[in-house]
Short mmCIF file of C-alpha atoms in Angstrom, two decimals:
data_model
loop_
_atom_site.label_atom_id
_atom_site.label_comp_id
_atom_site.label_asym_id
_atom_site.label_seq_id
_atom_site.Cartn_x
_atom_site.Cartn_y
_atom_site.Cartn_z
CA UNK A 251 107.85 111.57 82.10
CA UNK A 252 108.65 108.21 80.07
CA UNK A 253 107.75 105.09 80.64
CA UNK A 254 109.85 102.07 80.90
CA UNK A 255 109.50 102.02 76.75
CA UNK A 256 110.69 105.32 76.59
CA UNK A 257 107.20 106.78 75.59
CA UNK A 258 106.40 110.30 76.71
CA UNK A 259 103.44 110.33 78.99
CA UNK A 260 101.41 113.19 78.08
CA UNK A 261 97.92 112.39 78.03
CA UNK A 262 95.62 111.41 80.90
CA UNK A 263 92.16 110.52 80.23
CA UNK A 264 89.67 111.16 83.17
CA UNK A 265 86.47 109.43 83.94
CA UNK A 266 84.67 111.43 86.53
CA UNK A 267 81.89 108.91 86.78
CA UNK A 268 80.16 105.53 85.38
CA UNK A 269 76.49 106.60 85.42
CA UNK A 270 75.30 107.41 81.81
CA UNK A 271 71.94 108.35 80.28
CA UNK A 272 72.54 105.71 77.37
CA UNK A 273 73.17 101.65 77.55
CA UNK A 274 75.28 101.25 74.86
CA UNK A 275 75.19 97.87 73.59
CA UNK A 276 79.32 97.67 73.47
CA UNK A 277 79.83 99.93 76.96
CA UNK A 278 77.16 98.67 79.34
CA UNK A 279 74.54 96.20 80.31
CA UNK A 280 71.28 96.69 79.14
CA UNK A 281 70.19 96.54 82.96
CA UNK A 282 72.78 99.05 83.81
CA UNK A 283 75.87 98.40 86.56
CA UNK A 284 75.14 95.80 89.20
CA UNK A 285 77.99 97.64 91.08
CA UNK A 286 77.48 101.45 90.95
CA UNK A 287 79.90 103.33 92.66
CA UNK A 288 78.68 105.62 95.53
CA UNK A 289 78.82 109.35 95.91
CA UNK A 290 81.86 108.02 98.51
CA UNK A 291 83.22 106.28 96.08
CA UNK A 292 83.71 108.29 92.86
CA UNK A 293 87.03 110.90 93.14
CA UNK A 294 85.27 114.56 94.13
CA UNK A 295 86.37 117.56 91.80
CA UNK A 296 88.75 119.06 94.29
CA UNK A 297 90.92 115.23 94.08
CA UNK A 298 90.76 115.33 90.22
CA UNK A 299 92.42 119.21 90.69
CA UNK A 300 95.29 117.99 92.76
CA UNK A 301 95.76 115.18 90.63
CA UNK A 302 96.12 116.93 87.63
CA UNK A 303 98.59 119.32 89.30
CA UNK A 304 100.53 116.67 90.57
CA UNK A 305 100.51 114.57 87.18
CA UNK A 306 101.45 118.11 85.65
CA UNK A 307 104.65 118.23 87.41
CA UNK A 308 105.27 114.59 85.69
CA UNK A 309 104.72 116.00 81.82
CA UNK A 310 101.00 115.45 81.31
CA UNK A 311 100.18 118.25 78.89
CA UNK A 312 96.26 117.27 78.18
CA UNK A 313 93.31 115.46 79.96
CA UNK A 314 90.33 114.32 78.51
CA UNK A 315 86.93 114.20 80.69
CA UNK A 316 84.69 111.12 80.03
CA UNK A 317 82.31 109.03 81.91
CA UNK A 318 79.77 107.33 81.80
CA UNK A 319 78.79 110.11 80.54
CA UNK A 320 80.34 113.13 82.20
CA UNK A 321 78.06 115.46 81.76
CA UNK A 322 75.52 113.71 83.71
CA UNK A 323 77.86 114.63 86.81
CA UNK A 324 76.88 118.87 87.92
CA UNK A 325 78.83 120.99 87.87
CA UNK A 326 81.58 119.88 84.90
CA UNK A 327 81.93 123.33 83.43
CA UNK A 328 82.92 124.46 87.37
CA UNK A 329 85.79 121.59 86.83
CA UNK A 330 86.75 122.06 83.17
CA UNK A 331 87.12 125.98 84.25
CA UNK A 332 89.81 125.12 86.93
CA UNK A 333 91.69 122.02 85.02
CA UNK A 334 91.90 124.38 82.08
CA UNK A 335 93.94 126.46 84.11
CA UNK A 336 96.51 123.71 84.82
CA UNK A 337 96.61 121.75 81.12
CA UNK A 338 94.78 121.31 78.16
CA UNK A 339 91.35 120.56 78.78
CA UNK A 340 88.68 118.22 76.35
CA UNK A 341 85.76 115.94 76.55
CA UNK A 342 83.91 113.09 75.21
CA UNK A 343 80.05 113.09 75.41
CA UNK A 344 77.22 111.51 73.53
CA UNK A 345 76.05 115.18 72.87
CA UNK A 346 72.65 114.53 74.43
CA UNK A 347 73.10 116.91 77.32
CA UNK A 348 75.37 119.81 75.11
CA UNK A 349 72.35 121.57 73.81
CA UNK A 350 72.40 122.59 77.65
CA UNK A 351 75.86 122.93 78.41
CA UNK A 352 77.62 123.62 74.75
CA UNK A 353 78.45 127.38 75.56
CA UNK A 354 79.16 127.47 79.20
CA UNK A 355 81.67 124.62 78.34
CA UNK A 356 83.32 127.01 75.82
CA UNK A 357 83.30 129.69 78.42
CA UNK A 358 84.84 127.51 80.69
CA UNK A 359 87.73 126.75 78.94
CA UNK A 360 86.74 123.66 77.09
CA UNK A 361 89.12 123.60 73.98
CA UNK A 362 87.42 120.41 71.93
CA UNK A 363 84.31 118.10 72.11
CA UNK A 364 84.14 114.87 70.84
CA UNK A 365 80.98 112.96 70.39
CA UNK A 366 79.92 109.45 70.50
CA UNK A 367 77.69 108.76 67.57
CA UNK A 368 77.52 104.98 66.12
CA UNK A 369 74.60 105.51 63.64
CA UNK A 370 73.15 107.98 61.97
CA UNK A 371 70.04 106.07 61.42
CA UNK A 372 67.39 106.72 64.19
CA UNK A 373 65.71 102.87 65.07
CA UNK A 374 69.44 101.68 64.84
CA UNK A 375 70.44 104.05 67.33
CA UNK A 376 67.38 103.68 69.26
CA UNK A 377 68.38 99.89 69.32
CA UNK A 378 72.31 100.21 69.86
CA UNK A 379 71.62 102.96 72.64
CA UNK A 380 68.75 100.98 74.09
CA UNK A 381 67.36 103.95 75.15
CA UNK A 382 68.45 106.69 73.32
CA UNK A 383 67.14 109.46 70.61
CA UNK A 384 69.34 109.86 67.66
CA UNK A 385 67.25 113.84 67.53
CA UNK A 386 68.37 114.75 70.77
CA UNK A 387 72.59 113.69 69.89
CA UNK A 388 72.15 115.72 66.35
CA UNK A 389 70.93 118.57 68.27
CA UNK A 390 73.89 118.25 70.74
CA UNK A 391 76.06 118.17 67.76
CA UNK A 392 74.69 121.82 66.26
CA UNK A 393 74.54 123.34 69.78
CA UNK A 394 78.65 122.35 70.00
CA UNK A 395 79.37 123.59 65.84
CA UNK A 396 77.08 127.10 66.93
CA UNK A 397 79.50 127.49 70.47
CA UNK A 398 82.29 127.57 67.93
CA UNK A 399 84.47 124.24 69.04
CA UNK A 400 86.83 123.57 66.66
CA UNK A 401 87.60 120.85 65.78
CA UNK A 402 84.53 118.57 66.50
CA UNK A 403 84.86 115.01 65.92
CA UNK A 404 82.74 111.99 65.82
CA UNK A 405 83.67 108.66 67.35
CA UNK A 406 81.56 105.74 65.71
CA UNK A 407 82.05 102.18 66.96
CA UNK A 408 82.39 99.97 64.27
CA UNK A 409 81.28 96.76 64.79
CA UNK A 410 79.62 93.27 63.54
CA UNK A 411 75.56 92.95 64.69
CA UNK A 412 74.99 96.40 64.22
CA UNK A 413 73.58 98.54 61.46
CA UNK A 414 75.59 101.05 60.60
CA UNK A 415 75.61 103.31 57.23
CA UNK A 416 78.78 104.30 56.91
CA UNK A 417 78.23 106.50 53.35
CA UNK A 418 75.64 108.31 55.84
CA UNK A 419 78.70 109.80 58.17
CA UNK A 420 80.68 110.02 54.51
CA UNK A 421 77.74 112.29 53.72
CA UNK A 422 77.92 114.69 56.88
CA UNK A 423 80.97 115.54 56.08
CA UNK A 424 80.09 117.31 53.41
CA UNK A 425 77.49 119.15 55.47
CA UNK A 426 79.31 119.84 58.17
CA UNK A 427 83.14 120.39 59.18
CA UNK A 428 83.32 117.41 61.38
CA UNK A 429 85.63 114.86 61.44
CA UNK A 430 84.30 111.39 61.45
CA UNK A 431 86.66 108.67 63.21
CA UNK A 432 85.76 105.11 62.77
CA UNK A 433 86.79 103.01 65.71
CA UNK A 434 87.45 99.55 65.69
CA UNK A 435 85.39 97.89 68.78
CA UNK A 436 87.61 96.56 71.36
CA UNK A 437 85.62 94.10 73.51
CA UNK A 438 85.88 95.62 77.01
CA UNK A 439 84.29 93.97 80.19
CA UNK A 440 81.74 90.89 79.14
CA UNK A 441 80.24 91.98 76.52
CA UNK A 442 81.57 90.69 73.31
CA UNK A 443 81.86 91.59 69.86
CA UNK A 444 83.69 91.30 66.69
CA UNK A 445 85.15 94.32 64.96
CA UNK A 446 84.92 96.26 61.50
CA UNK A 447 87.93 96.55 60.17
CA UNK A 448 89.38 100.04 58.46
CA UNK A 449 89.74 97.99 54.94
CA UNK A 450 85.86 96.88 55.11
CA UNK A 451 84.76 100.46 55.99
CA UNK A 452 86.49 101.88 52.88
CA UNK A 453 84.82 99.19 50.83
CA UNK A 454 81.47 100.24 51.42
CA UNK A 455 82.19 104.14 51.05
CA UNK A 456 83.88 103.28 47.84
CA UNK A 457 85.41 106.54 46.85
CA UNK A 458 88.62 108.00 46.49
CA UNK A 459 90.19 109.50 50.31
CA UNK A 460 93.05 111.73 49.98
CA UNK A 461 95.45 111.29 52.98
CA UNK A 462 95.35 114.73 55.29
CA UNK A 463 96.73 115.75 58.18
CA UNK A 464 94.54 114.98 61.26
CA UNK A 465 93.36 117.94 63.44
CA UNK A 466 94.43 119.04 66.92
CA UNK A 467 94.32 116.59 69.49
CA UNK A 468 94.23 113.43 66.74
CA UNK A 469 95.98 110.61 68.45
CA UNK A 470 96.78 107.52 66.80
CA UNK A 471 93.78 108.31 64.19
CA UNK A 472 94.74 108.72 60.22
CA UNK A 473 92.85 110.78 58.27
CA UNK A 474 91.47 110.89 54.81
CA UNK A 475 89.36 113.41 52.43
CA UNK A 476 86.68 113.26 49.71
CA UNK A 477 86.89 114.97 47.21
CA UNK A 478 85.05 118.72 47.86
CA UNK A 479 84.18 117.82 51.59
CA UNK A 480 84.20 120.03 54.59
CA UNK A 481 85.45 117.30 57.29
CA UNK A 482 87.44 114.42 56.77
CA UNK A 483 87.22 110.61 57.64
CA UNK A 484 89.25 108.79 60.57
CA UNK A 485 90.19 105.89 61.52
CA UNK A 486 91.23 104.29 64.84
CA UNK A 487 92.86 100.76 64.02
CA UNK A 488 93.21 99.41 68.03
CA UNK A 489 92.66 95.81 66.27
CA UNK A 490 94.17 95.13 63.37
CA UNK A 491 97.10 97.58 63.32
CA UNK A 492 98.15 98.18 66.99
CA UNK A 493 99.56 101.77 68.00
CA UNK A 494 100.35 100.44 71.15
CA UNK A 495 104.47 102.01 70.29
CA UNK A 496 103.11 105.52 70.66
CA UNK A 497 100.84 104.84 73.32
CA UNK A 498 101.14 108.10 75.69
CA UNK A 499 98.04 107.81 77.32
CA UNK A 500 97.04 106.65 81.18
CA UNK A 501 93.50 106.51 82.75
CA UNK A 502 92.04 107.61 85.88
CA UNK A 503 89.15 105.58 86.62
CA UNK A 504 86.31 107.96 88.25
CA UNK A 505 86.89 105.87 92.01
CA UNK A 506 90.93 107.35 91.74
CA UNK A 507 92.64 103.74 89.86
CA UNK A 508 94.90 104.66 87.45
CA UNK A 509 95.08 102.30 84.62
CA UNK A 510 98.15 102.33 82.61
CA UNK A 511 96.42 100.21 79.73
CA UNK A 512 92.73 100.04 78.39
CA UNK A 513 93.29 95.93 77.99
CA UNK A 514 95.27 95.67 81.45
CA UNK A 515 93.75 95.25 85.01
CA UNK A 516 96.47 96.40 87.00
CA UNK A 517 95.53 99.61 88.63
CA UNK A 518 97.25 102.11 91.37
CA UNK A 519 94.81 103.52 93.54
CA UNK A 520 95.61 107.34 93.84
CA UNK A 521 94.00 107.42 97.16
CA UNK A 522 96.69 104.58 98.62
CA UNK A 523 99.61 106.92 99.27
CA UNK A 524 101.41 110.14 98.18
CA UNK A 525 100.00 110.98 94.29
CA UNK A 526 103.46 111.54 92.99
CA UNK A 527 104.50 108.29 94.09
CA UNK A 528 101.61 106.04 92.16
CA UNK A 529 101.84 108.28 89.61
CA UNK A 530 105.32 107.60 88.55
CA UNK A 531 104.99 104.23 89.76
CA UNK A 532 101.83 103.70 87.16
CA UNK A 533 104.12 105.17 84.35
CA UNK A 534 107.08 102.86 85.15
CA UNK A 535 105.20 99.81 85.30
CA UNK A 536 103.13 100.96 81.43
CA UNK A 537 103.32 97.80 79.76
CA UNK A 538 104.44 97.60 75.81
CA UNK A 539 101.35 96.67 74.87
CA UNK A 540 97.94 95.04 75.04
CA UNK A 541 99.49 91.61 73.37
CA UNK A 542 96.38 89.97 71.80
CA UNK A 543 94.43 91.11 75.32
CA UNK A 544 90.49 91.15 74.42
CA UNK A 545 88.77 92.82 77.75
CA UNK A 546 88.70 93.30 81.45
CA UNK A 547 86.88 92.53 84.22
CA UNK A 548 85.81 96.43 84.20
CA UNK A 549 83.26 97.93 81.85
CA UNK A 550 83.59 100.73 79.27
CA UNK A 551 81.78 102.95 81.34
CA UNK A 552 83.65 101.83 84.60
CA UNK A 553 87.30 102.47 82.87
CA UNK A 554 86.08 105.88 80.83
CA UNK A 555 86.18 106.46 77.06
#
């Protein structure tokens, strides 16, 4: 289905809840959610089915589970198993949990992984996750490259007040075939923050990237190359050079609001009539872009990766 732009609406990412493991300085409070949804609340697995159906019959080839942290939810292989039998099935996750679930994920259907990683240094992601263990997300990371996904990217935050190496990610890909995709932070919610831009990044690596191709499932990411590597460098310019043209994305918030724009705060609640209806009437009303927007009232973790 198009929008009123005429974009193609393809892509719906799903947040099946806003409870996470981490506190990620940019996503969430340090104190958590004041407002956590309930168990009443949050869309159950059999809703998220019939919505996908539903936006199926509309031209949405591929969903995308995130949280929170999905995989902090049971039973996400049980869903990914019956979405994947609808449309194209994929997932964001800070890996902490995949050493667990990396291989029943495959089995169910899973076709890519992506993985939140803003450091490769271990205090600095101690201090950016608040809580976290930058052992445990490497280990996620091998337990997803041994399952066999293909491709495996890395989403790092780039942003201001935070130490961040970025040779150190230039590095891994020569270790591993990953592909790194720097993303320019997008101050979501309260919390506020000023963004590395694609240009400064490329100043501190300091070595020639060869334009590639981008692998499956790339999205508005570009891609470059070093010289002998076995992954490639991204980037994801949502601030200083807006995709917002080729936008052909909505969200569905894990309480059933679909959100036509990250930067917007218009929802349609899925749950306030027939599912074809908001669906198409979410589409229609897609605005042409985010226009300078810098955040919502709703958190990261509220609206989903």
């Amino acid at each position: 289905m198009q929008d009123s732009f005429g974009r193609d609406i393809k892509y719906m990412r799903i947040s099946i809840t806003d409870r996470c493991n981490l506190r990620c300085k940019y996503c969430m409070p340090a104190d958590g959610l004041k407002n956590k949804l309930t168990h009443a609340d949050i869309l159950s697995y059999d809703e998220i089915i019939k919505i996908v159906r539903v936006a199926k019959s509309l031209g949405i080839e591929a969903v995308r589970i995130t949280g929170g942290e999905p995989l902090v939810r049971k039973g996400v292989p049980d869903l990914v198993r019956e979405l994947s039998k609808i449309v194209d099935v994929s997932l964001t996750t800070n890996a902490t949990l995949l050493p667990k679930y990396a291989m029943e994920l495959k089995n169910a259907g899973l076709s890519r992984i992506n993985i939140s990683i803003d450091t490769l240094d271990a205090n600095a992601y101690k201090e950016i996750t608040r809580v976290g263990n930058l052992d445990e997300a490497i280990a996620g990371l091998e337990a997803v490259l041994d399952a066999g996904f293909d491709p495996v990217k890395i989403n790092a935050v780039a942003m201001k007040g935070i130490k961040q190496n970025y040779n150190d990610f230039a590095r891994l890909t020569f270790e591993k075939p990953v592909h790194v995709r720097f993303i320019e932070y997008m101050s979501i919610g309260d919390i506020e923050g000023k963004y590395i831009s694609e240009e400064e990044i490329k100043a501190q690596i300091n070595a020639d990237l060869h334009p590639v191709s981008g692998p499956i499932g790339s999205g508005p990411a570009h891609y470059y190359q070093l010289d002998g590597a076995k992954g490639t460098i991204g980037f994801i310019t949502s601030q200083s050079n807006h995709f917002c043209n080729t936008c052909n994305r909505i969200r569905l918030t894990a309480d059933g609001k679909i959100r036509p724009c990250l930067f917007s705060d218009v929802e349609y609640d899925v749950r306030s009539g027939n599912i074809k209806d908001v669906l198409e009437n979410a589409i229609k009303n897609k605005p042409a872009g985010h226009e300078g927007k810098s955040g919502t009232f709703r958190h990261m973790s509220q609206i989903g990766g």
